[in-house]
Amino acid sequence: MKEEKLKTISNLFEGSEIRSIWDSEQEDYYFSVVDVIGALTDSVNPRDYWYKLKIRMTEEEKSELSTKCRQLKMRSTKDGKMYATDTLDTKGILRLIESVPSPKAEPFKLWLANLGSERIDEVFDPEIAMRRAINYYRNRGYDDAWIERRIKAIINRNKLTDVWKKGGISEEYEYAVLTNEIYKAWSGMTAREYKDFKGLRKESLRDNMTDLEVALTDLGELATRELVKEYKPYGMDANKKIANIGGSIADNTRKDLENKLGKSIVSGNNSLNYQYEKDNLIGSK
């Protein structure tokens, strides 16, 4: 894989330290508000600036940010001690940047505007999004054969969610529950536990699987899809049972192959070329 820096909001603030914490339960980063304000303004007291900014905000802005703002303990860069600090998640920080009346904030506002424009263009021409995804994988060192398999896996995944919809499943969290049933049945772990095992956070689990892990995931999902089409379960409980059976079919294949190989197929390896600081997180197990 090519060398690259871990891309989070912190990378937008060159030369400034933005403290962040990973919340594994919410699967999102929380960033120090005063650090971001300090990077965007020339204020000698970012905490005071943050207080005054909240006063100047509209009621809508206050309401939006207050619901996202969390006080989390972060290590002080001055004395190394842990203090309760106002933090916002990724979406909240981007909203905060839009609210800061500072020349230094303008490049970020322009970046956000360009990002929004690109997504609108993709609505009119979806091929743009596909080219962007292909280029992303190529830049990370994946070959075209792998990319083609990845795209087919996405299509098959959509076919699975389509049959789930016919069975009364419509919410994202419900898809996640059923997917976890498949993963637990063949790997012994939920998707989140599998990510933790591989040292992942927001990264795609499938992008960091070995070929055998991908094959077993595909088999579990394909088996589940065919079983749903055949037995037409309705509701969460009925679909969970089918998802577990589909995952168990993949588990049988896994056990058979592991007996022949004499080793586990489930791997803790990933495709990342960076490593996270383990003490910079919350909600971890």
mmCIF file of N, CA, C and O in Angstrom, residues 227-266:
data_model
loop_
_atom_site.group_PDB
_atom_site.id
_atom_site.type_symbol
_atom_site.label_atom_id
_atom_site.label_comp_id
_atom_site.label_asym_id
_atom_site.label_seq_id
_atom_site.Cartn_x
_atom_site.Cartn_y
_atom_site.Cartn_z
ATOM 1 N N LEU A 227 -32.060 -17.963 1.345
ATOM 2 C CA LEU A 227 -32.982 -18.507 2.348
ATOM 3 C C LEU A 227 -34.172 -17.574 2.575
ATOM 4 O O LEU A 227 -35.308 -18.029 2.733
ATOM 5 N N VAL A 228 -33.892 -16.265 2.579
ATOM 6 C CA VAL A 228 -34.975 -15.283 2.752
ATOM 7 C C VAL A 228 -35.936 -15.352 1.565
ATOM 8 O O VAL A 228 -37.157 -15.310 1.742
ATOM 9 N N LYS A 229 -35.378 -15.478 0.370
ATOM 10 C CA LYS A 229 -36.219 -15.566 -0.823
ATOM 11 C C LYS A 229 -37.087 -16.827 -0.790
ATOM 12 O O LYS A 229 -38.235 -16.821 -1.243
ATOM 13 N N GLU A 230 -36.534 -17.909 -0.236
ATOM 14 C CA GLU A 230 -37.248 -19.181 -0.206
ATOM 15 C C GLU A 230 -38.315 -19.229 0.881
ATOM 16 O O GLU A 230 -39.449 -19.644 0.646
ATOM 17 N N TYR A 231 -37.955 -18.776 2.105
ATOM 18 C CA TYR A 231 -38.862 -18.928 3.252
ATOM 19 C C TYR A 231 -39.660 -17.671 3.590
ATOM 20 O O TYR A 231 -40.598 -17.728 4.384
ATOM 21 N N LYS A 232 -39.274 -16.548 3.006
ATOM 22 C CA LYS A 232 -40.006 -15.291 3.161
ATOM 23 C C LYS A 232 -40.329 -14.949 4.630
ATOM 24 O O LYS A 232 -41.504 -14.757 4.996
ATOM 25 N N PRO A 233 -39.322 -14.853 5.480
ATOM 26 C CA PRO A 233 -39.560 -14.474 6.874
ATOM 27 C C PRO A 233 -40.015 -13.019 6.959
ATOM 28 O O PRO A 233 -39.637 -12.200 6.124
ATOM 29 N N TYR A 234 -40.831 -12.707 7.970
ATOM 30 C CA TYR A 234 -41.296 -11.332 8.128
ATOM 31 C C TYR A 234 -41.035 -10.879 9.563
ATOM 32 O O TYR A 234 -41.340 -11.582 10.521
ATOM 33 N N GLY A 235 -40.463 -9.685 9.667
ATOM 34 C CA GLY A 235 -40.166 -9.137 10.987
ATOM 35 C C GLY A 235 -38.750 -9.455 11.432
ATOM 36 O O GLY A 235 -38.066 -10.310 10.854
ATOM 37 N N MET A 236 -38.303 -8.777 12.491
ATOM 38 C CA MET A 236 -36.932 -8.902 12.938
ATOM 39 C C MET A 236 -36.598 -10.294 13.457
ATOM 40 O O MET A 236 -35.586 -10.886 13.080
ATOM 41 N N ASP A 237 -37.424 -10.833 14.322
ATOM 42 C CA ASP A 237 -37.116 -12.128 14.928
ATOM 43 C C ASP A 237 -36.971 -13.224 13.879
ATOM 44 O O ASP A 237 -36.023 -14.029 13.925
ATOM 45 N N ALA A 238 -37.911 -13.279 12.950
ATOM 46 C CA ALA A 238 -37.861 -14.317 11.912
ATOM 47 C C ALA A 238 -36.638 -14.137 11.018
ATOM 48 O O ALA A 238 -35.975 -15.122 10.643
ATOM 49 N N ASN A 239 -36.316 -12.881 10.678
ATOM 50 C CA ASN A 239 -35.160 -12.627 9.822
ATOM 51 C C ASN A 239 -33.841 -12.890 10.539
ATOM 52 O O ASN A 239 -32.849 -13.289 9.914
ATOM 53 N N LYS A 240 -33.800 -12.673 11.858
ATOM 54 C CA LYS A 240 -32.584 -12.964 12.627
ATOM 55 C C LYS A 240 -32.278 -14.460 12.594
ATOM 56 O O LYS A 240 -31.117 -14.868 12.492
ATOM 57 N N LYS A 241 -33.320 -15.281 12.689
ATOM 58 C CA LYS A 241 -33.121 -16.732 12.646
ATOM 59 C C LYS A 241 -32.537 -17.157 11.302
ATOM 60 O O LYS A 241 -31.627 -17.994 11.244
ATOM 61 N N ILE A 242 -33.049 -16.563 10.231
ATOM 62 C CA ILE A 242 -32.553 -16.907 8.891
ATOM 63 C C ILE A 242 -31.123 -16.403 8.716
ATOM 64 O O ILE A 242 -30.274 -17.103 8.145
ATOM 65 N N ALA A 243 -30.842 -15.213 9.205
ATOM 66 C CA ALA A 243 -29.486 -14.658 9.105
ATOM 67 C C ALA A 243 -28.495 -15.540 9.850
ATOM 68 O O ALA A 243 -27.367 -15.763 9.391
ATOM 69 N N ASN A 244 -28.914 -16.056 10.999
ATOM 70 C CA ASN A 244 -28.045 -16.942 11.767
ATOM 71 C C ASN A 244 -27.773 -18.243 11.014
ATOM 72 O O ASN A 244 -26.645 -18.747 10.998
ATOM 73 N N ILE A 245 -28.802 -18.758 10.347
ATOM 74 C CA ILE A 245 -28.629 -19.981 9.556
ATOM 75 C C ILE A 245 -27.678 -19.716 8.392
ATOM 76 O O ILE A 245 -26.783 -20.528 8.090
ATOM 77 N N GLY A 246 -27.857 -18.570 7.707
ATOM 78 C CA GLY A 246 -26.978 -18.220 6.592
ATOM 79 C C GLY A 246 -25.534 -18.107 7.034
ATOM 80 O O GLY A 246 -24.610 -18.604 6.364
ATOM 81 N N GLY A 247 -25.316 -17.456 8.187
ATOM 82 C CA GLY A 247 -23.957 -17.345 8.711
ATOM 83 C C GLY A 247 -23.396 -18.691 9.124
ATOM 84 O O GLY A 247 -22.186 -18.943 8.978
ATOM 85 N N SER A 248 -24.255 -19.590 9.633
ATOM 86 C CA SER A 248 -23.813 -20.921 10.052
ATOM 87 C C SER A 248 -23.334 -21.755 8.866
ATOM 88 O O SER A 248 -22.435 -22.592 9.004
ATOM 89 N N ILE A 249 -23.946 -21.526 7.711
ATOM 90 C CA ILE A 249 -23.503 -22.226 6.496
ATOM 91 C C ILE A 249 -22.070 -21.825 6.168
ATOM 92 O O ILE A 249 -21.225 -22.666 5.836
ATOM 93 N N ALA A 250 -21.768 -20.533 6.290
ATOM 94 C CA ALA A 250 -20.397 -20.065 6.079
ATOM 95 C C ALA A 250 -19.467 -20.607 7.161
ATOM 96 O O ALA A 250 -18.305 -20.919 6.894
ATOM 97 N N ASP A 251 -19.986 -20.743 8.387
ATOM 98 C CA ASP A 251 -19.178 -21.259 9.491
ATOM 99 C C ASP A 251 -18.783 -22.711 9.246
ATOM 100 O O ASP A 251 -17.658 -23.128 9.559
ATOM 101 N N ASN A 252 -19.704 -23.501 8.689
ATOM 102 C CA ASN A 252 -19.379 -24.895 8.382
ATOM 103 C C ASN A 252 -18.232 -24.974 7.375
ATOM 104 O O ASN A 252 -17.335 -25.818 7.500
ATOM 105 N N THR A 253 -18.277 -24.101 6.372
ATOM 106 C CA THR A 253 -17.194 -24.050 5.385
ATOM 107 C C THR A 253 -15.892 -23.618 6.048
ATOM 108 O O THR A 253 -14.821 -24.176 5.771
ATOM 109 N N ARG A 254 -15.985 -22.654 6.926
ATOM 110 C CA ARG A 254 -14.794 -22.179 7.637
ATOM 111 C C ARG A 254 -14.147 -23.308 8.437
ATOM 112 O O ARG A 254 -12.930 -23.529 8.359
ATOM 113 N N LYS A 255 -14.967 -24.019 9.228
ATOM 114 C CA LYS A 255 -14.436 -25.090 10.080
ATOM 115 C C LYS A 255 -13.807 -26.193 9.245
ATOM 116 O O LYS A 255 -12.750 -26.731 9.599
ATOM 117 N N ASP A 256 -14.443 -26.545 8.131
ATOM 118 C CA ASP A 256 -13.916 -27.595 7.259
ATOM 119 C C ASP A 256 -12.558 -27.199 6.696
ATOM 120 O O ASP A 256 -11.608 -28.000 6.698
ATOM 121 N N LEU A 257 -12.457 -25.941 6.242
ATOM 122 C CA LEU A 257 -11.193 -25.472 5.669
ATOM 123 C C LEU A 257 -10.119 -25.327 6.737
ATOM 124 O O LEU A 257 -8.944 -25.659 6.509
ATOM 125 N N GLU A 258 -10.507 -24.859 7.920
ATOM 126 C CA GLU A 258 -9.526 -24.708 9.001
ATOM 127 C C GLU A 258 -8.975 -26.067 9.437
ATOM 128 O O GLU A 258 -7.793 -26.181 9.794
ATOM 129 N N ASN A 259 -9.831 -27.087 9.418
ATOM 130 C CA ASN A 259 -9.357 -28.434 9.749
ATOM 131 C C ASN A 259 -8.308 -28.909 8.754
ATOM 132 O O ASN A 259 -7.332 -29.571 9.122
ATOM 133 N N LYS A 260 -8.520 -28.547 7.484
ATOM 134 C CA LYS A 260 -7.553 -28.947 6.453
ATOM 135 C C LYS A 260 -6.270 -28.105 6.527
ATOM 136 O O LYS A 260 -5.172 -28.608 6.311
ATOM 137 N N LEU A 261 -6.417 -26.828 6.846
ATOM 138 C CA LEU A 261 -5.261 -25.933 6.892
ATOM 139 C C LEU A 261 -4.493 -26.049 8.207
ATOM 140 O O LEU A 261 -3.294 -25.759 8.262
ATOM 141 N N GLY A 262 -5.201 -26.422 9.262
ATOM 142 C CA GLY A 262 -4.562 -26.509 10.561
ATOM 143 C C GLY A 262 -4.330 -25.164 11.219
ATOM 144 O O GLY A 262 -3.484 -25.025 12.108
ATOM 145 N N LYS A 263 -5.091 -24.151 10.792
ATOM 146 C CA LYS A 263 -4.962 -22.820 11.395
ATOM 147 C C LYS A 263 -6.247 -22.036 11.195
ATOM 148 O O LYS A 263 -7.091 -22.403 10.361
ATOM 149 N N SER A 264 -6.384 -20.958 11.968
ATOM 150 C CA SER A 264 -7.601 -20.141 11.890
ATOM 151 C C SER A 264 -7.606 -19.272 10.640
ATOM 152 O O SER A 264 -6.569 -18.765 10.206
ATOM 153 N N ILE A 265 -8.796 -19.129 10.065
ATOM 154 C CA ILE A 265 -8.956 -18.262 8.898
ATOM 155 C C ILE A 265 -9.173 -16.818 9.326
ATOM 156 O O ILE A 265 -8.771 -15.884 8.632
ATOM 157 N N VAL A 266 -9.797 -16.622 10.488
ATOM 158 C CA VAL A 266 -10.066 -15.261 10.972
ATOM 159 C C VAL A 266 -8.757 -14.594 11.348
ATOM 160 O O VAL A 266 -8.016 -15.090 12.206
#
